[in-house]
mmCIF file of C-alpha atoms in Angstrom:
data_model
loop_
_atom_site.group_PDB
_atom_site.id
_atom_site.type_symbol
_atom_site.label_atom_id
_atom_site.label_comp_id
_atom_site.label_asym_id
_atom_site.label_seq_id
_atom_site.Cartn_x
_atom_site.Cartn_y
_atom_site.Cartn_z
ATOM 1 C CA UNK A 1 -19.747 2.256 8.105
ATOM 2 C CA UNK A 2 -19.954 1.606 4.371
ATOM 3 C CA UNK A 3 -17.371 -0.200 2.265
ATOM 4 C CA UNK A 4 -16.925 2.873 0.055
ATOM 5 C CA UNK A 5 -15.926 5.057 2.988
ATOM 6 C CA UNK A 6 -13.538 2.397 4.299
ATOM 7 C CA UNK A 7 -11.837 1.881 0.933
ATOM 8 C CA UNK A 8 -11.495 5.631 0.440
ATOM 9 C CA UNK A 9 -10.094 6.053 3.965
ATOM 10 C CA UNK A 10 -7.566 3.332 3.186
ATOM 11 C CA UNK A 11 -6.717 5.107 -0.075
ATOM 12 C CA UNK A 12 -6.008 8.380 1.712
ATOM 13 C CA UNK A 13 -3.916 6.592 4.353
ATOM 14 C CA UNK A 14 -1.955 4.825 1.611
ATOM 15 C CA UNK A 15 -1.303 8.153 -0.078
ATOM 16 C CA UNK A 16 0.004 9.520 3.235
ATOM 17 C CA UNK A 17 2.194 6.423 3.608
ATOM 18 C CA UNK A 18 3.611 6.902 0.096
ATOM 19 C CA UNK A 19 4.366 10.556 0.828
ATOM 20 C CA UNK A 20 6.045 9.605 4.103
ATOM 21 C CA UNK A 21 8.108 6.900 2.416
ATOM 22 C CA UNK A 22 9.211 9.278 -0.336
ATOM 23 C CA UNK A 23 10.177 11.894 2.249
ATOM 24 C CA UNK A 24 12.174 9.325 4.235
ATOM 25 C CA UNK A 25 13.950 8.039 1.126
ATOM 26 C CA UNK A 26 14.933 11.550 0.055
ATOM 27 C CA UNK A 27 16.142 12.379 3.573
ATOM 28 C CA UNK A 28 18.140 9.155 3.645
ATOM 29 C CA UNK A 29 19.585 10.003 0.235
ATOM 30 C CA UNK A 30 20.783 13.364 1.574
ATOM 31 C CA UNK A 31 22.220 11.883 4.778
ATOM 32 C CA UNK A 32 23.972 8.892 3.210
ATOM 33 C CA UNK A 33 26.349 10.738 0.930
ATOM 34 C CA UNK A 34 29.191 8.293 1.583
ATOM 35 C CA UNK A 35 27.132 5.419 0.192
ATOM 36 C CA UNK A 36 26.868 7.121 -3.167
ATOM 37 C CA UNK A 37 30.475 6.258 -3.994
ATOM 38 C CA UNK A 38 30.650 2.760 -2.444
ATOM 39 C CA UNK A 39 30.511 0.312 -5.382
ATOM 40 C CA UNK A 40 28.501 -2.866 -5.329
ATOM 41 C CA UNK A 41 30.751 -5.955 -5.165
ATOM 42 C CA UNK A 42 29.047 -7.601 -8.171
ATOM 43 C CA UNK A 43 29.146 -4.590 -10.493
ATOM 44 C CA UNK A 44 31.589 -1.749 -9.923
ATOM 45 C CA UNK A 45 29.652 0.571 -12.219
ATOM 46 C CA UNK A 46 26.809 0.779 -9.660
ATOM 47 C CA UNK A 47 26.990 2.084 -6.123
ATOM 48 C CA UNK A 48 24.740 1.484 -3.122
ATOM 49 C CA UNK A 49 23.199 4.948 -2.963
ATOM 50 C CA UNK A 50 21.399 5.014 -6.332
ATOM 51 C CA UNK A 51 20.239 1.420 -5.900
ATOM 52 C CA UNK A 52 18.660 2.208 -2.523
ATOM 53 C CA UNK A 53 17.084 5.379 -3.919
ATOM 54 C CA UNK A 54 15.574 3.432 -6.820
ATOM 55 C CA UNK A 55 14.223 0.713 -4.501
ATOM 56 C CA UNK A 56 12.702 3.304 -2.166
ATOM 57 C CA UNK A 57 11.017 5.132 -5.024
ATOM 58 C CA UNK A 58 9.743 1.834 -6.430
ATOM 59 C CA UNK A 59 8.199 1.047 -3.021
ATOM 60 C CA UNK A 60 6.504 4.456 -3.029
ATOM 61 C CA UNK A 61 5.059 3.737 -6.487
ATOM 62 C CA UNK A 62 3.741 0.370 -5.281
ATOM 63 C CA UNK A 63 2.022 2.054 -2.344
ATOM 64 C CA UNK A 64 0.551 4.685 -4.693
ATOM 65 C CA UNK A 65 -0.820 1.884 -6.860
ATOM 66 C CA UNK A 66 -2.409 0.413 -3.723
ATOM 67 C CA UNK A 67 -3.962 3.831 -3.001
ATOM 68 C CA UNK A 68 -5.394 3.975 -6.517
ATOM 69 C CA UNK A 69 -6.704 0.422 -6.207
ATOM 70 C CA UNK A 70 -8.378 1.164 -2.864
ATOM 71 C CA UNK A 71 -10.049 4.280 -4.297
ATOM 72 C CA UNK A 72 -11.222 2.309 -7.331
ATOM 73 C CA UNK A 73 -12.594 -0.472 -5.115
ATOM 74 C CA UNK A 74 -14.454 2.191 -3.133
ATOM 75 C CA UNK A 75 -16.109 3.381 -6.327
ATOM 76 C CA UNK A 76 -16.953 -0.172 -7.326
ATOM 77 C CA UNK A 77 -18.410 -0.904 -3.874
ATOM 78 C CA UNK A 78 -20.788 1.987 -4.411
ATOM 79 C CA UNK A 79 -21.849 1.155 -7.980
ATOM 80 C CA UNK A 80 -21.273 -2.554 -8.665
ATOM 81 C CA UNK A 81 -20.124 -4.477 -5.575
ATOM 82 C CA UNK A 82 -20.458 -7.810 -7.356
ATOM 83 C CA UNK A 83 -17.627 -6.772 -9.704
ATOM 84 C CA UNK A 84 -15.086 -6.507 -6.877
ATOM 85 C CA UNK A 85 -14.612 -10.252 -6.654
ATOM 86 C CA UNK A 86 -11.492 -11.319 -4.798
ATOM 87 C CA UNK A 87 -9.654 -8.044 -5.399
ATOM 88 C CA UNK A 88 -10.771 -6.655 -2.026
ATOM 89 C CA UNK A 89 -9.345 -9.690 -0.274
ATOM 90 C CA UNK A 90 -6.132 -9.406 -2.314
ATOM 91 C CA UNK A 91 -5.725 -5.807 -1.144
ATOM 92 C CA UNK A 92 -6.371 -6.973 2.424
ATOM 93 C CA UNK A 93 -3.663 -9.652 2.069
ATOM 94 C CA UNK A 94 -1.305 -6.968 0.740
ATOM 95 C CA UNK A 95 -2.017 -4.881 3.843
ATOM 96 C CA UNK A 96 -1.510 -7.867 6.160
ATOM 97 C CA UNK A 97 1.899 -8.340 4.586
ATOM 98 C CA UNK A 98 2.557 -4.669 5.357
ATOM 99 C CA UNK A 99 1.607 -5.267 9.004
ATOM 100 C CA UNK A 100 4.012 -8.205 9.185
ATOM 101 C CA UNK A 101 6.888 -6.224 7.676
ATOM 102 C CA UNK A 102 6.228 -3.143 9.804
ATOM 103 C CA UNK A 103 6.134 -5.144 13.045
ATOM 104 C CA UNK A 104 9.363 -6.968 12.162
ATOM 105 C CA UNK A 105 11.380 -4.132 10.633
ATOM 106 C CA UNK A 106 9.807 -0.768 11.480
ATOM 107 C CA UNK A 107 8.418 0.994 14.525
ATOM 108 C CA UNK A 108 6.164 3.712 15.840
ATOM 109 C CA UNK A 109 3.669 5.440 13.602
ATOM 110 C CA UNK A 110 4.315 3.066 10.708
ATOM 111 C CA UNK A 111 2.992 0.139 12.749
ATOM 112 C CA UNK A 112 -0.166 2.026 13.670
ATOM 113 C CA UNK A 113 -0.682 3.075 10.047
ATOM 114 C CA UNK A 114 -0.206 -0.496 8.805
ATOM 115 C CA UNK A 115 -2.731 -1.874 11.302
ATOM 116 C CA UNK A 116 -5.254 0.880 10.457
ATOM 117 C CA UNK A 117 -4.878 0.110 6.746
ATOM 118 C CA UNK A 118 -5.373 -3.608 7.325
ATOM 119 C CA UNK A 119 -8.482 -2.974 9.423
ATOM 120 C CA UNK A 120 -9.972 -0.606 6.819
ATOM 121 C CA UNK A 121 -9.368 -2.908 3.867
ATOM 122 C CA UNK A 122 -10.408 -6.085 5.683
ATOM 123 C CA UNK A 123 -13.605 -4.525 6.994
ATOM 124 C CA UNK A 124 -14.399 -3.077 3.565
ATOM 125 C CA UNK A 125 -13.792 -6.437 1.879
ATOM 126 C CA UNK A 126 -16.115 -8.067 4.403
ATOM 127 C CA UNK A 127 -18.830 -5.460 3.810
ATOM 128 C CA UNK A 128 -18.423 -5.760 0.036
ATOM 129 C CA UNK A 129 -18.889 -9.495 0.308
ATOM 130 C CA UNK A 130 -22.191 -8.927 2.088
ATOM 131 C CA UNK A 131 -23.265 -6.360 -0.499
ATOM 132 C CA UNK A 132 -22.493 -8.828 -3.301
ATOM 133 C CA UNK A 133 -24.623 -11.478 -1.618
ATOM 134 C CA UNK A 134 -27.506 -9.030 -1.147
ATOM 135 C CA UNK A 135 -27.435 -7.647 -4.684
ATOM 136 C CA UNK A 136 -29.771 -9.247 -7.227
ATOM 137 C CA UNK A 137 -28.217 -11.589 -9.776
ATOM 138 C CA UNK A 138 -28.281 -10.430 -13.394
ATOM 139 C CA UNK A 139 -28.858 -12.931 -16.169
#
């Protein structure tokens, strides 16, 4: 398997995760109507509902950024693998953090998705490292 295919697979899985998170946040927003009027103790102008909606949407945007980054790394692995640098390993660390959070706080399909993402990005980072070592040095 090539690093490009692994990064692009991870990108598609991240997009699915972002869509699933957005769907869950919107469903939670609809189901938690009573939270919309419960004020925060620190600031009575804000209530819990909008704050949780904003945090959920922010998480979805972070996952979408990860999807974009994985797709971009897939393109770079195909054209200039030496330009990837440590960014592949940073994305892998980001996915390992997702595995930790999903095993401590979430269940089911989310755990499987987090492990699959970590495997894809870690394997791709490893393959990109080998491609960088094999590519000729430019001076």
